[in-house]
XYZ file of C-alpha atoms in Angstrom:
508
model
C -78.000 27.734 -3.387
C -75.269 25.567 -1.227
C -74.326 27.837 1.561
C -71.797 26.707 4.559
C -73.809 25.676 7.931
C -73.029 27.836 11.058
C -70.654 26.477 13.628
C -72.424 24.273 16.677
C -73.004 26.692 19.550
C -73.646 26.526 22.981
C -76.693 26.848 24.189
C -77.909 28.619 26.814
C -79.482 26.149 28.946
C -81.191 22.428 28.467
C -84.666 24.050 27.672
C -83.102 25.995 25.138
C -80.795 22.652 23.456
C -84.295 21.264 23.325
C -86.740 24.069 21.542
C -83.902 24.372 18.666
C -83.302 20.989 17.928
C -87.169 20.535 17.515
C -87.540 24.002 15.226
C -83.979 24.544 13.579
C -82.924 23.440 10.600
C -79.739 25.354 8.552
C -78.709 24.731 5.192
C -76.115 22.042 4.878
C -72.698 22.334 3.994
C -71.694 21.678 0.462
C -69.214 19.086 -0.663
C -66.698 17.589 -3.217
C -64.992 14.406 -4.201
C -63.149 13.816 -1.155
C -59.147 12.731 -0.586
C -56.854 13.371 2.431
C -58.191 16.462 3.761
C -58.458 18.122 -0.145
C -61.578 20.716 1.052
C -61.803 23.392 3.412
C -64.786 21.990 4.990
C -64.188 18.499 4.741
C -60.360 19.207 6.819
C -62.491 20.115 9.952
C -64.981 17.151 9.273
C -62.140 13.979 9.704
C -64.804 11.405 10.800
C -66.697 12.028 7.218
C -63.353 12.597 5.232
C -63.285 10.005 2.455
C -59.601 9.346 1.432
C -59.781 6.730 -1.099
C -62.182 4.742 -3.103
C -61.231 0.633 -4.995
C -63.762 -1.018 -6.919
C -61.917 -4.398 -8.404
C -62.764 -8.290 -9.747
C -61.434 -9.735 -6.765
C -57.938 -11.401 -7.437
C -58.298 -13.690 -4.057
C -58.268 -17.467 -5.325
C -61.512 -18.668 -5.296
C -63.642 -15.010 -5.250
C -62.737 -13.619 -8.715
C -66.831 -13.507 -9.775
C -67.102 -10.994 -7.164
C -66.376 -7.177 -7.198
C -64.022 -6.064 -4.070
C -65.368 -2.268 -3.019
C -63.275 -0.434 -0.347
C -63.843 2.886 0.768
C -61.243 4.527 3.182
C -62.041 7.073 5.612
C -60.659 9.500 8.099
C -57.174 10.356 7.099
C -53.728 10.299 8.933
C -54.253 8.266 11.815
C -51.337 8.368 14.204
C -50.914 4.726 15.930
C -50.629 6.143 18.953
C -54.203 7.706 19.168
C -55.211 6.903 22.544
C -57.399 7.267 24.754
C -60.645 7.079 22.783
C -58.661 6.377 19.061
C -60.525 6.243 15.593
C -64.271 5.407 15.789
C -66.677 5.952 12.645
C -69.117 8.731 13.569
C -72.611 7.669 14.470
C -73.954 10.426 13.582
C -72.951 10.121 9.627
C -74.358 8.457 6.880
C -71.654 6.251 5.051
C -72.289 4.893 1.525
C -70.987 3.428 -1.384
C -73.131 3.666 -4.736
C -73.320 1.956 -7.965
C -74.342 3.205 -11.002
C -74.809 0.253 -13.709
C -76.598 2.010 -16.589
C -74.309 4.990 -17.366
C -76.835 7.707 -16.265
C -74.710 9.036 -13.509
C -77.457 7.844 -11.052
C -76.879 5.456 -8.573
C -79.330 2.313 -9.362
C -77.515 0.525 -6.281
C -76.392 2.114 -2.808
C -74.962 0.302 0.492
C -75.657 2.145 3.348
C -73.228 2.260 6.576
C -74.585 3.146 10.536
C -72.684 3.219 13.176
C -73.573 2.961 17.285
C -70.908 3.551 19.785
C -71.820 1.987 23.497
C -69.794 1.690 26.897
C -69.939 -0.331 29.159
C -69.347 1.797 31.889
C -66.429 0.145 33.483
C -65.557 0.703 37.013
C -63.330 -0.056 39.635
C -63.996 0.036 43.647
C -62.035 2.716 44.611
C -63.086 3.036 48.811
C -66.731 2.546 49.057
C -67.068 4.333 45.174
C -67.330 2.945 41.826
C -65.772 5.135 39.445
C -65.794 4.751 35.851
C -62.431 4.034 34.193
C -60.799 7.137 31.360
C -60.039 4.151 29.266
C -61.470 2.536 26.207
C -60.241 -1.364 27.463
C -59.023 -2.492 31.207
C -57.327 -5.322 29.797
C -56.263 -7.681 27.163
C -58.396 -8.297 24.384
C -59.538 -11.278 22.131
C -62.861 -11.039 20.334
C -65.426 -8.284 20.106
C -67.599 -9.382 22.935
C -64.594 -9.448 25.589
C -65.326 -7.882 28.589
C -62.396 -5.674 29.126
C -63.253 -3.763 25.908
C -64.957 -0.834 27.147
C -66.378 0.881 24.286
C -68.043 -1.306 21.738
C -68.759 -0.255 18.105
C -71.659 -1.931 15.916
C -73.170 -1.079 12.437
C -75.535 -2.349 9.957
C -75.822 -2.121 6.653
C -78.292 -1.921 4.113
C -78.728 -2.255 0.544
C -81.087 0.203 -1.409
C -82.140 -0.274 -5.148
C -82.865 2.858 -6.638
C -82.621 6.283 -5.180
C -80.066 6.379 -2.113
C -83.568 7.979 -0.221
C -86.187 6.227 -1.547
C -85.373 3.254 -3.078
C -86.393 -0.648 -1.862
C -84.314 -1.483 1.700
C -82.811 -4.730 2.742
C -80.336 -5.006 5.359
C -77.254 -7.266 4.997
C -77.556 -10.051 6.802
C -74.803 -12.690 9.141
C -74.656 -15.779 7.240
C -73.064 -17.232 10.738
C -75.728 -16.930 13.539
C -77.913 -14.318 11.860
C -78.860 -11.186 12.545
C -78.272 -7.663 10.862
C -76.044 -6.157 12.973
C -72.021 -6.217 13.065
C -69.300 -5.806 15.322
C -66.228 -3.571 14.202
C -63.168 -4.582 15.522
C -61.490 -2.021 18.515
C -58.371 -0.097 16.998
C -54.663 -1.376 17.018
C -54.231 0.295 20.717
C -51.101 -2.030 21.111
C -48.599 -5.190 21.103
C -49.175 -5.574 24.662
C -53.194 -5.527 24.243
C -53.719 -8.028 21.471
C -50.333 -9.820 22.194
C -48.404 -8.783 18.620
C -49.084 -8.448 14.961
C -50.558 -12.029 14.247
C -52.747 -11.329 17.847
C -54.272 -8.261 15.754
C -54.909 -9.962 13.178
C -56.758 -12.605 14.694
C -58.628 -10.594 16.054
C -59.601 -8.703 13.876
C -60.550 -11.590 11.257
C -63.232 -12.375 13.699
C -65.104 -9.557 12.356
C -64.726 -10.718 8.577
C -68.297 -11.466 8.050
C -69.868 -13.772 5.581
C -72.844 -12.250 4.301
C -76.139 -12.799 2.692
C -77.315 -9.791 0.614
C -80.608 -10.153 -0.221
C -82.229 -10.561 -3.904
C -78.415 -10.729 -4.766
C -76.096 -13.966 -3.452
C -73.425 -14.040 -0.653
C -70.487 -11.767 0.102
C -68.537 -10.524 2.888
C -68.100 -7.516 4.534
C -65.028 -5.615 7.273
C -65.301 -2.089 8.658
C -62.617 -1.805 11.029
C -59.022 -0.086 11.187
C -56.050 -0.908 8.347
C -52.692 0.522 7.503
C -53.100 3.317 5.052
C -53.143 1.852 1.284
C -52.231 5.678 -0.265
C -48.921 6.032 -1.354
C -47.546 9.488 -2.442
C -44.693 11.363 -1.409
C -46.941 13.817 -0.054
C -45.246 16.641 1.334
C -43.144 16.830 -1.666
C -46.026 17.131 -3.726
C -47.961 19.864 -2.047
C -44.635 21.865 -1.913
C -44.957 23.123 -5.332
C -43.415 19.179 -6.439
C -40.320 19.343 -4.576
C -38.846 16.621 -6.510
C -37.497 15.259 -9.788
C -40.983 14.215 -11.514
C -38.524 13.288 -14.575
C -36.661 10.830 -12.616
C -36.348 7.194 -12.253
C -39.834 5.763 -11.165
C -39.093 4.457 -8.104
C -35.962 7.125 -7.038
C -37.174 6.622 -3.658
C -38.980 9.462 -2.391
C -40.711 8.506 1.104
C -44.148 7.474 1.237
C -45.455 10.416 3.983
C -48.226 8.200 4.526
C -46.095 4.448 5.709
C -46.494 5.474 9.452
C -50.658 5.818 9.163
C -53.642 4.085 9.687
C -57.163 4.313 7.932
C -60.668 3.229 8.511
C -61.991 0.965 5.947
C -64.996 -0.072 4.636
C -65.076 -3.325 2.638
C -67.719 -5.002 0.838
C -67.626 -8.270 -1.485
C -70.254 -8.785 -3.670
C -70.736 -10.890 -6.859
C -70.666 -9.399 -10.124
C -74.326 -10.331 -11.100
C -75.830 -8.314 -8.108
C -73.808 -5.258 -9.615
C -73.658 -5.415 -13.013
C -76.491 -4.823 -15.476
C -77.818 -7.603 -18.052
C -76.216 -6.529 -21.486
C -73.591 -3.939 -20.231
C -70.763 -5.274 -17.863
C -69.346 -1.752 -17.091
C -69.754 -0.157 -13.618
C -69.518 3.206 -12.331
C -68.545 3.542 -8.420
C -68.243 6.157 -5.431
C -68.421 6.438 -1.576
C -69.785 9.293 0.169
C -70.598 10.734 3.714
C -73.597 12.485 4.701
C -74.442 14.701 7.850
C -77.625 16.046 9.395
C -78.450 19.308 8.508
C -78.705 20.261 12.373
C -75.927 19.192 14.934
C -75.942 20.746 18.251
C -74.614 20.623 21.613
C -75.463 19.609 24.334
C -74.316 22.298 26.824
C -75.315 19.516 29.681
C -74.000 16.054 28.719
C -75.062 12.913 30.201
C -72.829 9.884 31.102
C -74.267 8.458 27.648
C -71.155 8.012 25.356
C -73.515 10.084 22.063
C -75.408 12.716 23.853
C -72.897 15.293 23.484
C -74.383 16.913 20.521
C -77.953 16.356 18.442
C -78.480 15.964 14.871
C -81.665 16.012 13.062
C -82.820 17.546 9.702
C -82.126 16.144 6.430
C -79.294 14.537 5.056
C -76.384 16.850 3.335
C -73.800 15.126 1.884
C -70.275 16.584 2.765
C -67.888 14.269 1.058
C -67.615 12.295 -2.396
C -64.982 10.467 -3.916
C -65.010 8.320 -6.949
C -61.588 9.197 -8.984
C -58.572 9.198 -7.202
C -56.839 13.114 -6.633
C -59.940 14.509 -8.442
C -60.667 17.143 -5.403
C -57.402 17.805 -4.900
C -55.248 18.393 -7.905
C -58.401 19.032 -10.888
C -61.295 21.017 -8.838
C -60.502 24.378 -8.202
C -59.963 25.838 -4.582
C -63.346 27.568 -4.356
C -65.344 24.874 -5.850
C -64.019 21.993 -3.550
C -66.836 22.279 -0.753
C -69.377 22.685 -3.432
C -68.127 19.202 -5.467
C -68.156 17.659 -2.130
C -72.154 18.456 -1.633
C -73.078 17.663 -5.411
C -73.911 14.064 -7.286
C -72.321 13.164 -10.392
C -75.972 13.767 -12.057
C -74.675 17.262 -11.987
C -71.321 17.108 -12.816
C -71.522 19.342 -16.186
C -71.283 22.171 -14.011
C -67.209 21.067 -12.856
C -66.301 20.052 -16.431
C -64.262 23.046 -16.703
C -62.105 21.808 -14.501
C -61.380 18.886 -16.525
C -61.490 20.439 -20.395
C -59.154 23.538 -19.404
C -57.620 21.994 -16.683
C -54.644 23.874 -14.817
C -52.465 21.294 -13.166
C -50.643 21.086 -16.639
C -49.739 24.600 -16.780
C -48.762 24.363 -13.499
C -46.029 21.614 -13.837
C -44.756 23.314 -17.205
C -44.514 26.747 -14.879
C -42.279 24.468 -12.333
C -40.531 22.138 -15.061
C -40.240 24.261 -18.823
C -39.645 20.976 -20.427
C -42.879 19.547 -19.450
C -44.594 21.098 -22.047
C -48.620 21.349 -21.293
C -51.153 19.376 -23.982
C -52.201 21.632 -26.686
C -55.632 20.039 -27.578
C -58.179 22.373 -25.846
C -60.763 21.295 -24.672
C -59.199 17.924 -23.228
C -61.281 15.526 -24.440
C -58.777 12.947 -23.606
C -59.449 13.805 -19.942
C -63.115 13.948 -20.330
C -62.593 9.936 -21.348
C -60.363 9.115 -18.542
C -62.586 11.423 -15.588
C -66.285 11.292 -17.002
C -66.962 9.060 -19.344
C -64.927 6.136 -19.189
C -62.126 4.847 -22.177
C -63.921 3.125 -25.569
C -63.637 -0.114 -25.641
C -62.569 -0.369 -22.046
C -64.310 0.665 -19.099
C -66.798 3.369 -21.232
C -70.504 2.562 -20.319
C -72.753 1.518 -23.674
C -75.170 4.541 -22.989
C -73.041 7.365 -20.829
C -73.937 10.150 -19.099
C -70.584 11.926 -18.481
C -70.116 12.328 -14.747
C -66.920 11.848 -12.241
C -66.987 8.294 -11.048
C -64.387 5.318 -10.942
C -65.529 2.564 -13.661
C -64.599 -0.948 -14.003
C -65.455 -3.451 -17.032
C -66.565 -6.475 -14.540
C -66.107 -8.644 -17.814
C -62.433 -8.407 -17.835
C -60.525 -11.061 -15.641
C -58.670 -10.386 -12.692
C -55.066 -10.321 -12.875
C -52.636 -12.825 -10.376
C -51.029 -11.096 -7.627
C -47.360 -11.937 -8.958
C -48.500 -10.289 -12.869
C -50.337 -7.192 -11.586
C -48.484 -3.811 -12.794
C -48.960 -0.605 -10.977
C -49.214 1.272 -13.852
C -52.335 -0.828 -14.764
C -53.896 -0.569 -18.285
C -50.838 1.453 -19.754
C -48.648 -1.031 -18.843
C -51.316 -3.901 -20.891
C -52.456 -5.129 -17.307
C -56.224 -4.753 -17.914
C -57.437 -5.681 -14.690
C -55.636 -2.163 -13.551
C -56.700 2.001 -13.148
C -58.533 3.135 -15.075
C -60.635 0.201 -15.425
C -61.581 0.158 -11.743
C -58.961 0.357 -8.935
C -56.658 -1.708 -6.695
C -54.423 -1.100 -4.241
C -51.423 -1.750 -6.175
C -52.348 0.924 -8.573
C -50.026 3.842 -8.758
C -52.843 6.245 -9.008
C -50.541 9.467 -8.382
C -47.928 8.723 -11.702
C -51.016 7.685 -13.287
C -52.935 11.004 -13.017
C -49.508 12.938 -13.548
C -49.211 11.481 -17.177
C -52.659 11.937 -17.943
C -52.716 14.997 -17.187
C -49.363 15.600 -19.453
C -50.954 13.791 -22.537
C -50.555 10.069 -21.980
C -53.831 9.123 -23.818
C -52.803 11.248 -26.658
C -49.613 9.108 -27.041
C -51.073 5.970 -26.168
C -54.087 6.335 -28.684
C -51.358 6.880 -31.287
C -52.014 8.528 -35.035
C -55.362 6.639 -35.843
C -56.963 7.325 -32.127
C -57.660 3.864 -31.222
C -59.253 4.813 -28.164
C -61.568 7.496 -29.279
C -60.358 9.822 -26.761
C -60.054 12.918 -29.741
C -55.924 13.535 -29.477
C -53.118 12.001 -30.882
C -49.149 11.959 -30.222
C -48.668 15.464 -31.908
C -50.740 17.225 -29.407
C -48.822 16.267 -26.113
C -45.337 18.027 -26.825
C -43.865 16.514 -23.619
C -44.337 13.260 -25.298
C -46.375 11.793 -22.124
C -43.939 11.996 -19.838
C -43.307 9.277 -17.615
C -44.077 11.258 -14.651
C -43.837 10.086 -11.005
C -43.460 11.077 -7.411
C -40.826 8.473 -6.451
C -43.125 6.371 -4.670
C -43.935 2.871 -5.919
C -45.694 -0.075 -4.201
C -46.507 -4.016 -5.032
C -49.533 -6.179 -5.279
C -47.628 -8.754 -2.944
C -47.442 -8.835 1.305
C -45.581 -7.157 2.750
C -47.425 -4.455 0.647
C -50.715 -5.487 0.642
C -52.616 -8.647 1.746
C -53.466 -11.472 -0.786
C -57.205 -11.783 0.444
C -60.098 -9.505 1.801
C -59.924 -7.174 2.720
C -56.798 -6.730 0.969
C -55.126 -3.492 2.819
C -52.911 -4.621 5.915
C -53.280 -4.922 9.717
C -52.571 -1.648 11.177
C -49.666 -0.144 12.692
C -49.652 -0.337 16.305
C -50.137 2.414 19.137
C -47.308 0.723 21.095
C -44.795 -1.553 20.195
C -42.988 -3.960 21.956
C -39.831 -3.717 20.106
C -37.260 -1.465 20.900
């Protein structure tokens, strides 16, 4: 039985910190699908929140027989987060796994750890030398520069077979070897990285060319980006405070243009991912913790002795889908979704055969009539199992991941469609994800019947509905809120999402 660990206490003296971290271990907290802050626990936990998850054939010229996977984490970044900004906790377990066989186990996992360091600058103030508050004393130009005072590395491995137990190689720097990477300091400012294209010099320097062993070459980024969500957010959550049967693009605000996101990005080619004799993929990130974190009630000068963790790993966020977590999984079952593995998925699929965000929007908008076919095998297709003849894996077990047919072609910047596959672009959601998609009008029609429509009288795509069971007629849905492949939108190349926002601008 999941149960939710205690809060970190303090402790009564050193002696004490000590005995329990050797002899303590609580139950770990669950977990579900995670996206912008969608579970009770996961809201407190921002360093492990998972936001968004693309698996894609790369569309950069030149990479298109490799799979781009990006996994976002911790949500809503203000710029302006200074002093210490938006570091990846070192304490957490970051991964992204792939399942290539359909049997909702991952058969391949990457594995992210982080290390913060400082160097302890100081200035000669009298006859003292006293450490600096800030995280730089200076302009900065690469990773090694001196004036950056806090320095964060990671490594990253590659598993086959169980994410616990399965054969280990770490990733390794094509230029100048070695296994362990430098992510790039935050946007702090114009003024320390001399502008936008300053930035983004910089923080090329830490696009990585990689050798990943028993598999080919790819490349790899962790570092900050400008958030890739778009929704009109705040409209949304307030029970849709807008015209969902308007013009697509009637221009509701993306709440999320004035962010920034952590990013992990990996490119790797298709034949390390996908199996012989089934080019289907099924994809998700997650975030572990230790069982065990507690503080330190007498902290060093060390920049990571504030608490301890030990124990076992828990997992505390997952995310495959897009808006699973937050608009299909009930409110009391969001922690637990977190904490489970799509193995075990048949215990959500409630959720998804009776869902309620249907009746919902009919309650808010009469002439959105709900889908009458219950249970919703239409959504099991589009959530668990994949589409026939699309993305569906030859031999499925049905469990909540993103999927992408790694046989179909990538589609040119200037021809991708938001709307993806129901708009003929292949190469979009739900066969994988990219950052063009338009993932929230996507899920709205779905949910209102648009597989039913699009399936038509014979039910070409197997998904068990046809027209006369969606009375709304699949409504063309949307938030307002629309977005293109194209800069300034999105980058043309890895790792795709844009240079982040700054903490200070220059212009007035």
């Amino acid at each position: 039985m999941n149960m939710f660990a205690t809060q970190p206490r303090r402790l009564g003296s050193p002696l004490a910190f000590a005995i329990l971290a050797a002899t303590t271990v609580l139950p770990g907290p669950p977990a579900l699908a995670s996206s912008h802050r969608e579970g009770p626990f996961i809201a407190m936990q921002r360093a492990v929140d998972g936001t968004d998850f693309y698996m894609f054939r790369s569309y950069e010229p030149g990479r298109e027989n490799t799979v781009t996977l990006l996994a976002n984490y911790i949500p809503f970044q203000d710029p302006e987060g200074g002093p210490n900004f938006y570091q990846f906790d070192p304490d957490a377990l970051y991964e992204i796994h792939i399942d290539n066989n359909g049997d909702a186990k991952e058969d391949i996992t990457f594995q992210f750890r982080f290390r913060s360091s400082t160097r302890g600058t100081a200035l000669p103030i009298g006859d003292k030398q006293v450490q600096i508050p800030l995280i730089n004393s200076g302009a900065i130009a690469s990773g090694n520069d001196p004036t950056l005072n806090v320095r964060e590395t990671y490594t990253v491995s590659m598993l086959r077979g169980g994410r616990r137990g399965g054969k280990r190689d770490n990733l390794i720097n094509l230029n100048g070897g070695g296994d362990t990477f430098v992510k790039p300091v935050d946007y702090i400012g114009e003024k320390t990285f001399g502008g936008f294209q300053g930035y983004e010099n910089y923080a090329d320097k830490h696009i990585f060319d990689v050798a990943i062993p028993g598999c080919g070459n790819g490349r790899l980024f962790a570092g900050q980006r400008q958030e890739s969500f778009y929704i009109a957010v705040g409209k949304i959550f307030d029970l849709v405070n807008l015209n969902p049967l308007g013009a697509e693009t009637n221009g509701n605000r993306n709440d999320l243009e004035r962010k920034n996101i952590s990013t992990l990005a990996l490119e790797v080619p298709i034949s390390c991912l996908a199996a012989a004799g089934d080019p289907v993929i099924g994809g998700y990130t997650s975030a572990s913790l230790r069982q065990v974190r507690l503080l330190n009630p007498e902290p060093g000068n060390a920049i990571d002795n504030a608490s301890l963790s030990a124990g076992s790993w828990s997992q505390v966020s997952r995310l495959g889908m897009p808006l699973v977590n937050e608009v299909v999984i009930g409110l009391g079952d969001k922690d637990r979704f977190n904490a489970s593995r799509p193995a075990g998925d048949a215990s959500f699929a409630d959720y998804v055969t009776n869902p309620t965000l249907p009746a919902l929007i009919q309650t808010l908008f009469p002439s959105a009539k709900a889908p009458t076919n219950l249970p919703r095998t239409d959504l099991v297709a589009a959530f668990l199992t994949g589409i026939e003849g699309l993305n569906k894996p030859a031999n499925v077990v049905p469990s909540e991941m993103l999927r992408l047919n790694t046989s179909v072609a990538p589609t040119p910047i200037a021809r991708q469609n938001p709307l993806g596959v129901a708009a003929n672009d292949l190469a979009g959601f739900p066969n994988g994800r990219r950052p063009v998609d338009d993932v929230v009008d996507l899920s709205l029609r779905v949910a209102m019947g648009a597989l039913c429509v699009l399936t038509g009288p014979a039910d070409a795509l197997k998904v068990g509905c046809g027209p006369g069971d969606a009375p709304a007629g699949g409504l063309a849905l949307t938030d307002g809120v629309r977005k293109t492949a194209a800069f300034p939108d999105f980058w043309p190349r890895f790792p795709y999402l844009l240079t982040p926002l700054p903490g200070a601008s220059n212009q007035q």
